[in-house]
CSV table of N, CA and C in Angstrom, one decimal:
chain,number,residue,atom,x,y,z
A,1,UNK,N,131.3,69.7,144.0
A,1,UNK,CA,131.5,68.6,145.0
A,1,UNK,C,130.7,68.9,146.2
A,2,UNK,N,129.9,67.9,146.7
A,2,UNK,CA,129.1,68.0,147.8
A,2,UNK,C,129.8,67.6,149.1
A,3,UNK,N,129.3,68.1,150.2
A,3,UNK,CA,130.0,67.9,151.5
A,3,UNK,C,129.0,67.1,152.4
A,4,UNK,N,129.5,66.1,153.1
A,4,UNK,CA,128.7,65.3,154.0
A,4,UNK,C,129.3,65.5,155.4
A,5,UNK,N,128.5,65.8,156.3
A,5,UNK,CA,128.9,65.9,157.7
A,5,UNK,C,128.3,64.8,158.6
A,6,UNK,N,129.1,64.1,159.3
A,6,UNK,CA,128.7,62.9,160.1
A,6,UNK,C,128.7,63.4,161.5
A,7,UNK,N,127.6,63.3,162.1
A,7,UNK,CA,127.4,63.7,163.5
A,7,UNK,C,127.6,62.4,164.4
A,8,UNK,N,128.6,62.5,165.3
A,8,UNK,CA,128.7,61.3,166.2
A,8,UNK,C,128.0,61.5,167.5
A,9,UNK,N,127.7,60.5,168.2
A,9,UNK,CA,127.0,60.6,169.4
A,9,UNK,C,125.7,59.8,169.4
A,10,UNK,N,125.0,59.8,170.5
A,10,UNK,CA,123.8,58.9,170.6
A,10,UNK,C,122.7,59.5,169.7
A,11,UNK,N,121.9,58.6,169.3
A,11,UNK,CA,120.7,59.0,168.5
A,11,UNK,C,119.7,59.8,169.5
A,12,UNK,N,119.2,60.8,169.1
A,12,UNK,CA,118.3,61.7,170.0
A,12,UNK,C,117.0,61.1,170.2
A,13,UNK,N,116.4,60.3,169.3
A,13,UNK,CA,115.1,59.8,169.4
A,13,UNK,C,115.2,58.3,169.9
A,14,UNK,N,115.7,58.1,171.0
A,14,UNK,CA,115.9,56.7,171.5
A,14,UNK,C,114.5,56.3,172.1
A,15,UNK,N,114.4,55.0,172.1
A,15,UNK,CA,113.2,54.4,172.7
A,15,UNK,C,113.6,53.5,173.9
A,16,UNK,N,113.0,53.7,175.0
A,16,UNK,CA,113.3,53.0,176.2
A,16,UNK,C,112.1,52.1,176.5
A,17,UNK,N,112.4,50.9,176.9
A,17,UNK,CA,111.3,49.9,177.3
A,17,UNK,C,110.9,50.4,178.7
A,18,UNK,N,109.7,49.9,179.1
A,18,UNK,CA,109.1,50.2,180.4
A,18,UNK,C,110.1,49.7,181.5
A,19,UNK,N,110.6,48.5,181.3
A,19,UNK,CA,111.6,48.0,182.3
A,19,UNK,C,112.8,48.8,182.4
A,20,UNK,N,113.4,49.3,181.3
A,20,UNK,CA,114.5,50.2,181.3
A,20,UNK,C,114.2,51.5,182.1
A,21,UNK,N,113.1,52.0,181.8
A,21,UNK,CA,112.7,53.3,182.5
A,21,UNK,C,112.6,53.0,184.0
A,22,UNK,N,111.9,51.9,184.4
A,22,UNK,CA,111.7,51.6,185.8
A,22,UNK,C,113.1,51.4,186.5
A,23,UNK,N,114.0,50.7,185.8
A,23,UNK,CA,115.3,50.4,186.3
A,23,UNK,C,116.1,51.7,186.6
A,24,UNK,N,116.0,52.7,185.6
A,24,UNK,CA,116.7,53.9,185.8
A,24,UNK,C,116.1,54.8,186.9
A,25,UNK,N,114.8,54.7,187.0
A,25,UNK,CA,114.1,55.5,188.1
A,25,UNK,C,114.5,54.9,189.4
A,26,UNK,N,114.5,53.6,189.6
A,26,UNK,CA,114.9,52.9,190.8
A,26,UNK,C,116.3,53.2,191.2
A,27,UNK,N,117.2,53.2,190.2
A,27,UNK,CA,118.6,53.5,190.4
A,27,UNK,C,118.8,54.9,190.8
A,28,UNK,N,118.1,55.9,190.2
A,28,UNK,CA,118.2,57.3,190.5
A,28,UNK,C,117.7,57.7,191.9
A,29,UNK,N,116.7,57.0,192.4
A,29,UNK,CA,116.1,57.3,193.6
A,29,UNK,C,116.4,56.3,194.8
A,30,UNK,N,117.5,55.5,194.5
A,30,UNK,CA,118.0,54.6,195.6
A,30,UNK,C,118.6,55.5,196.7
A,31,UNK,N,118.7,55.0,197.9
A,31,UNK,CA,119.3,55.8,199.0
A,31,UNK,C,120.8,56.1,198.6
A,32,UNK,N,121.1,57.3,198.7
A,32,UNK,CA,122.5,57.8,198.4
A,32,UNK,C,122.8,58.0,197.0
A,33,UNK,N,121.8,57.8,196.1
A,33,UNK,CA,122.1,58.0,194.7
A,33,UNK,C,121.7,59.5,194.3
A,34,UNK,N,122.3,59.9,193.1
A,34,UNK,CA,122.0,61.2,192.6
A,34,UNK,C,121.3,61.1,191.3
A,35,UNK,N,120.2,61.8,191.1
A,35,UNK,CA,119.5,61.7,189.8
A,35,UNK,C,120.4,62.2,188.7
A,36,UNK,N,121.1,63.3,189.0
A,36,UNK,CA,122.0,63.9,187.9
A,36,UNK,C,123.1,63.0,187.5
A,37,UNK,N,123.7,62.3,188.5
A,37,UNK,CA,124.7,61.3,188.2
A,37,UNK,C,124.2,60.1,187.4
A,38,UNK,N,123.1,59.6,187.8
A,38,UNK,CA,122.5,58.5,187.0
A,38,UNK,C,122.1,58.9,185.6
A,39,UNK,N,121.6,60.1,185.5
A,39,UNK,CA,121.2,60.7,184.2
A,39,UNK,C,122.5,60.8,183.3
A,40,UNK,N,123.6,61.3,183.9
A,40,UNK,CA,124.8,61.4,183.1
A,40,UNK,C,125.4,60.1,182.7
A,41,UNK,N,125.3,59.1,183.6
A,41,UNK,CA,125.8,57.8,183.3
A,41,UNK,C,125.0,57.1,182.1
A,42,UNK,N,123.7,57.3,182.2
A,42,UNK,CA,122.7,56.7,181.2
A,42,UNK,C,122.5,57.6,180.0
A,43,UNK,N,123.1,58.8,179.9
A,43,UNK,CA,123.0,59.7,178.8
A,43,UNK,C,121.5,60.1,178.5
A,44,UNK,N,120.9,60.5,179.6
A,44,UNK,CA,119.5,61.1,179.5
A,44,UNK,C,119.5,62.4,180.4
A,45,UNK,N,118.5,63.2,180.2
A,45,UNK,CA,118.4,64.4,181.0
A,45,UNK,C,117.8,64.1,182.3
A,46,UNK,N,118.2,64.8,183.4
A,46,UNK,CA,117.6,64.5,184.7
A,46,UNK,C,116.0,64.7,184.7
A,47,UNK,N,115.6,65.6,183.9
A,47,UNK,CA,114.1,65.9,183.9
A,47,UNK,C,113.4,64.7,183.3
A,48,UNK,N,114.0,63.9,182.4
A,48,UNK,CA,113.4,62.7,181.8
A,48,UNK,C,113.2,61.7,182.9
A,49,UNK,N,114.1,61.5,183.8
A,49,UNK,CA,114.0,60.6,184.9
A,49,UNK,C,112.9,61.0,185.8
A,50,UNK,N,112.8,62.3,186.1
A,50,UNK,CA,111.7,62.7,187.0
A,50,UNK,C,110.3,62.5,186.3
A,51,UNK,N,110.2,62.7,185.0
A,51,UNK,CA,109.0,62.4,184.3
A,51,UNK,C,108.6,60.9,184.3
A,52,UNK,N,109.6,60.1,184.1
A,52,UNK,CA,109.4,58.6,184.2
A,52,UNK,C,108.9,58.2,185.6
A,53,UNK,N,109.4,58.9,186.6
A,53,UNK,CA,109.0,58.6,188.0
A,53,UNK,C,107.5,59.0,188.1
A,54,UNK,N,107.2,60.1,187.6
A,54,UNK,CA,105.8,60.6,187.7
A,54,UNK,C,104.9,59.6,186.9
A,55,UNK,N,105.3,59.2,185.8
A,55,UNK,CA,104.5,58.2,185.0
A,55,UNK,C,104.3,56.9,185.7
A,56,UNK,N,105.4,56.4,186.3
A,56,UNK,CA,105.3,55.2,187.1
A,56,UNK,C,104.3,55.3,188.2
A,57,UNK,N,104.3,56.4,188.9
A,57,UNK,CA,103.4,56.6,190.0
A,57,UNK,C,102.0,56.7,189.5
A,58,UNK,N,101.8,57.4,188.4
A,58,UNK,CA,100.4,57.5,187.8
A,58,UNK,C,99.9,56.2,187.3
A,59,UNK,N,100.7,55.3,186.9
A,59,UNK,CA,100.3,54.0,186.4
A,59,UNK,C,99.8,53.1,187.5
A,60,UNK,N,100.2,53.4,188.7
A,60,UNK,CA,99.8,52.5,189.8
A,60,UNK,C,99.4,53.4,191.0
A,61,UNK,N,98.2,54.0,190.9
A,61,UNK,CA,97.8,54.9,192.0
A,61,UNK,C,97.4,54.0,193.2
A,62,UNK,N,97.8,54.6,194.4
A,62,UNK,CA,97.5,53.9,195.6
A,62,UNK,C,98.6,53.0,196.0
A,63,UNK,N,99.7,52.8,195.2
A,63,UNK,CA,100.8,52.0,195.6
A,63,UNK,C,102.0,52.9,195.8
A,64,UNK,N,102.9,52.4,196.6
A,64,UNK,CA,104.1,53.2,196.9
A,64,UNK,C,105.3,52.1,196.9
A,65,UNK,N,106.5,52.6,196.7
A,65,UNK,CA,107.6,51.7,196.8
A,65,UNK,C,107.8,51.4,198.3
A,66,UNK,N,108.2,50.2,198.5
A,66,UNK,CA,108.4,49.7,199.9
A,66,UNK,C,109.8,49.3,200.0
A,67,UNK,N,110.5,49.9,201.0
A,67,UNK,CA,111.9,49.5,201.2
A,67,UNK,C,112.0,49.0,202.6
A,68,UNK,N,112.4,47.7,202.7
A,68,UNK,CA,112.6,47.1,204.0
A,68,UNK,C,114.1,47.1,204.4
A,69,UNK,N,114.3,47.8,205.5
A,69,UNK,CA,115.7,48.0,205.9
A,69,UNK,C,115.8,47.9,207.5
A,70,UNK,N,116.7,47.1,208.0
A,70,UNK,CA,116.8,47.0,209.4
A,70,UNK,C,117.3,48.3,210.0
A,71,UNK,N,116.8,48.7,211.1
A,71,UNK,CA,117.3,49.8,211.8
A,71,UNK,C,117.9,49.4,213.1
A,72,UNK,N,118.4,50.3,213.9
A,72,UNK,CA,119.0,50.0,215.2
A,72,UNK,C,117.9,49.2,216.0
A,73,UNK,N,118.4,48.3,216.9
A,73,UNK,CA,117.5,47.5,217.6
A,73,UNK,C,116.6,48.3,218.5
A,74,UNK,N,117.1,49.4,219.1
A,74,UNK,CA,116.2,50.1,220.0
A,74,UNK,C,115.1,50.9,219.3
A,75,UNK,N,115.2,51.1,217.9
A,75,UNK,CA,114.1,51.7,217.2
A,75,UNK,C,113.1,50.7,216.7
A,76,UNK,N,113.5,49.5,216.6
A,76,UNK,CA,112.5,48.5,216.0
A,76,UNK,C,111.4,48.1,217.0
A,77,UNK,N,111.7,48.2,218.3
A,77,UNK,CA,110.7,47.8,219.3
A,77,UNK,C,110.5,48.9,220.3
A,78,UNK,N,109.3,49.0,220.7
A,78,UNK,CA,109.0,50.0,221.8
A,78,UNK,C,108.4,49.1,222.9
A,79,UNK,N,109.0,49.1,224.1
A,79,UNK,CA,108.6,48.3,225.2
A,79,UNK,C,108.5,46.9,224.8
A,80,UNK,N,109.4,46.4,224.0
A,80,UNK,CA,109.4,45.0,223.7
A,80,UNK,C,108.4,44.5,222.7
A,81,UNK,N,107.6,45.4,222.1
A,81,UNK,CA,106.5,45.1,221.1
A,81,UNK,C,107.1,45.3,219.7
A,82,UNK,N,106.9,44.3,218.8
A,82,UNK,CA,107.4,44.5,217.5
A,82,UNK,C,106.5,45.6,216.8
A,83,UNK,N,107.1,46.4,215.9
A,83,UNK,CA,106.4,47.5,215.2
A,83,UNK,C,106.8,47.6,213.8
A,84,UNK,N,105.9,48.1,213.0
A,84,UNK,CA,106.1,48.4,211.6
A,84,UNK,C,106.3,49.9,211.5
A,85,UNK,N,107.4,50.4,210.9
A,85,UNK,CA,107.7,51.8,210.8
A,85,UNK,C,107.6,52.2,209.3
A,86,UNK,N,106.8,53.2,209.1
A,86,UNK,CA,106.6,53.7,207.7
A,86,UNK,C,107.1,55.1,207.6
A,87,UNK,N,107.9,55.4,206.6
A,87,UNK,CA,108.3,56.8,206.3
A,87,UNK,C,107.6,57.3,205.0
A,88,UNK,N,106.9,58.4,205.1
A,88,UNK,CA,106.2,59.0,204.0
A,88,UNK,C,106.8,60.4,203.7
A,89,UNK,N,107.9,60.4,203.0
A,89,UNK,CA,108.6,61.7,202.8
A,89,UNK,C,109.6,61.9,203.9
A,90,UNK,N,110.3,63.0,203.9
A,90,UNK,CA,111.4,63.3,204.9
A,90,UNK,C,110.8,63.6,206.3
A,91,UNK,N,109.6,64.1,206.4
A,91,UNK,CA,109.1,64.6,207.7
A,91,UNK,C,108.0,63.8,208.3
A,92,UNK,N,107.5,62.7,207.7
A,92,UNK,CA,106.4,61.9,208.2
A,92,UNK,C,106.9,60.5,208.5
A,93,UNK,N,106.8,60.1,209.7
A,93,UNK,CA,107.2,58.7,210.1
A,93,UNK,C,106.2,58.2,211.1
A,94,UNK,N,105.6,57.1,210.8
A,94,UNK,CA,104.6,56.5,211.7
A,94,UNK,C,105.1,55.1,212.1
A,95,UNK,N,104.9,54.7,213.4
A,95,UNK,CA,105.2,53.4,213.9
A,95,UNK,C,104.0,52.8,214.4
A,96,UNK,N,103.6,51.6,213.8
A,96,UNK,CA,102.4,50.9,214.1
A,96,UNK,C,102.8,49.6,214.7
A,97,UNK,N,102.2,49.3,215.9
A,97,UNK,CA,102.4,48.0,216.6
A,97,UNK,C,102.0,46.8,215.7
A,98,UNK,N,102.8,45.8,215.7
A,98,UNK,CA,102.5,44.6,214.9
A,98,UNK,C,101.2,44.0,215.2
A,99,UNK,N,100.7,44.2,216.4
A,99,UNK,CA,99.4,43.6,216.8
A,99,UNK,C,98.2,44.5,216.5
A,100,UNK,N,98.5,45.7,215.9
A,100,UNK,CA,97.4,46.6,215.6
A,100,UNK,C,96.4,46.0,214.6
A,101,UNK,N,95.1,46.3,214.7
A,101,UNK,CA,94.2,45.7,213.7
A,101,UNK,C,94.5,46.3,212.3
A,102,UNK,N,94.3,45.4,211.3
A,102,UNK,CA,94.6,45.8,209.9
A,102,UNK,C,93.8,47.0,209.5
A,103,UNK,N,92.6,47.2,209.9
A,103,UNK,CA,91.8,48.3,209.5
A,103,UNK,C,92.4,49.6,210.1
A,104,UNK,N,92.9,49.6,211.3
A,104,UNK,CA,93.5,50.8,211.9
A,104,UNK,C,94.7,51.2,211.1
A,105,UNK,N,95.6,50.2,210.8
A,105,UNK,CA,96.8,50.5,210.1
A,105,UNK,C,96.5,51.0,208.7
A,106,UNK,N,95.5,50.4,208.0
A,106,UNK,CA,95.2,50.9,206.7
A,106,UNK,C,94.6,52.3,206.7
A,107,UNK,N,93.8,52.6,207.7
A,107,UNK,CA,93.2,54.0,207.9
A,107,UNK,C,94.3,55.0,208.1
A,108,UNK,N,95.3,54.7,209.0
A,108,UNK,CA,96.4,55.6,209.3
A,108,UNK,C,97.2,55.9,208.0
A,109,UNK,N,97.5,54.8,207.3
A,109,UNK,CA,98.3,55.0,206.0
A,109,UNK,C,97.6,55.8,205.0
A,110,UNK,N,96.3,55.5,204.8
A,110,UNK,CA,95.5,56.3,203.8
A,110,UNK,C,95.4,57.8,204.2
A,111,UNK,N,95.2,58.0,205.5
A,111,UNK,CA,95.1,59.4,205.9
A,111,UNK,C,96.4,60.2,205.7
A,112,UNK,N,97.5,59.5,205.9
A,112,UNK,CA,98.8,60.2,205.7
A,112,UNK,C,99.2,60.4,204.3
A,113,UNK,N,98.8,59.4,203.4
A,113,UNK,CA,99.1,59.5,202.0
A,113,UNK,C,98.3,60.6,201.4
A,114,UNK,N,97.0,60.8,201.9
A,114,UNK,CA,96.1,61.8,201.3
A,114,UNK,C,96.6,63.3,201.6
A,115,UNK,N,97.5,63.4,202.6
A,115,UNK,CA,98.0,64.8,203.0
A,115,UNK,C,98.7,65.4,201.9
């Protein structure tokens, strides 16, 4: 008599669409989110989410995710002049006056991203 063993659980060679990958990456790196928690909920390894993030970044060089969020009123303006505030990582923040020339703003951003 032969014995058959049935393994329950998710299939290990799953295929994720590009949109599903982007969605999980966005969910995992949203403010206040935990990569490990998202990975656990979606039944993937945290390292897979980091790899997908790297792949998304490599597919679109020169582009970065933009999050528009209102801040306190006193931080949005300096001396009554509207400004654009850009955060590049936890320790780099630049505030550019809304009236600054486009070439200057572009040069500043390129210099900071290249660091």
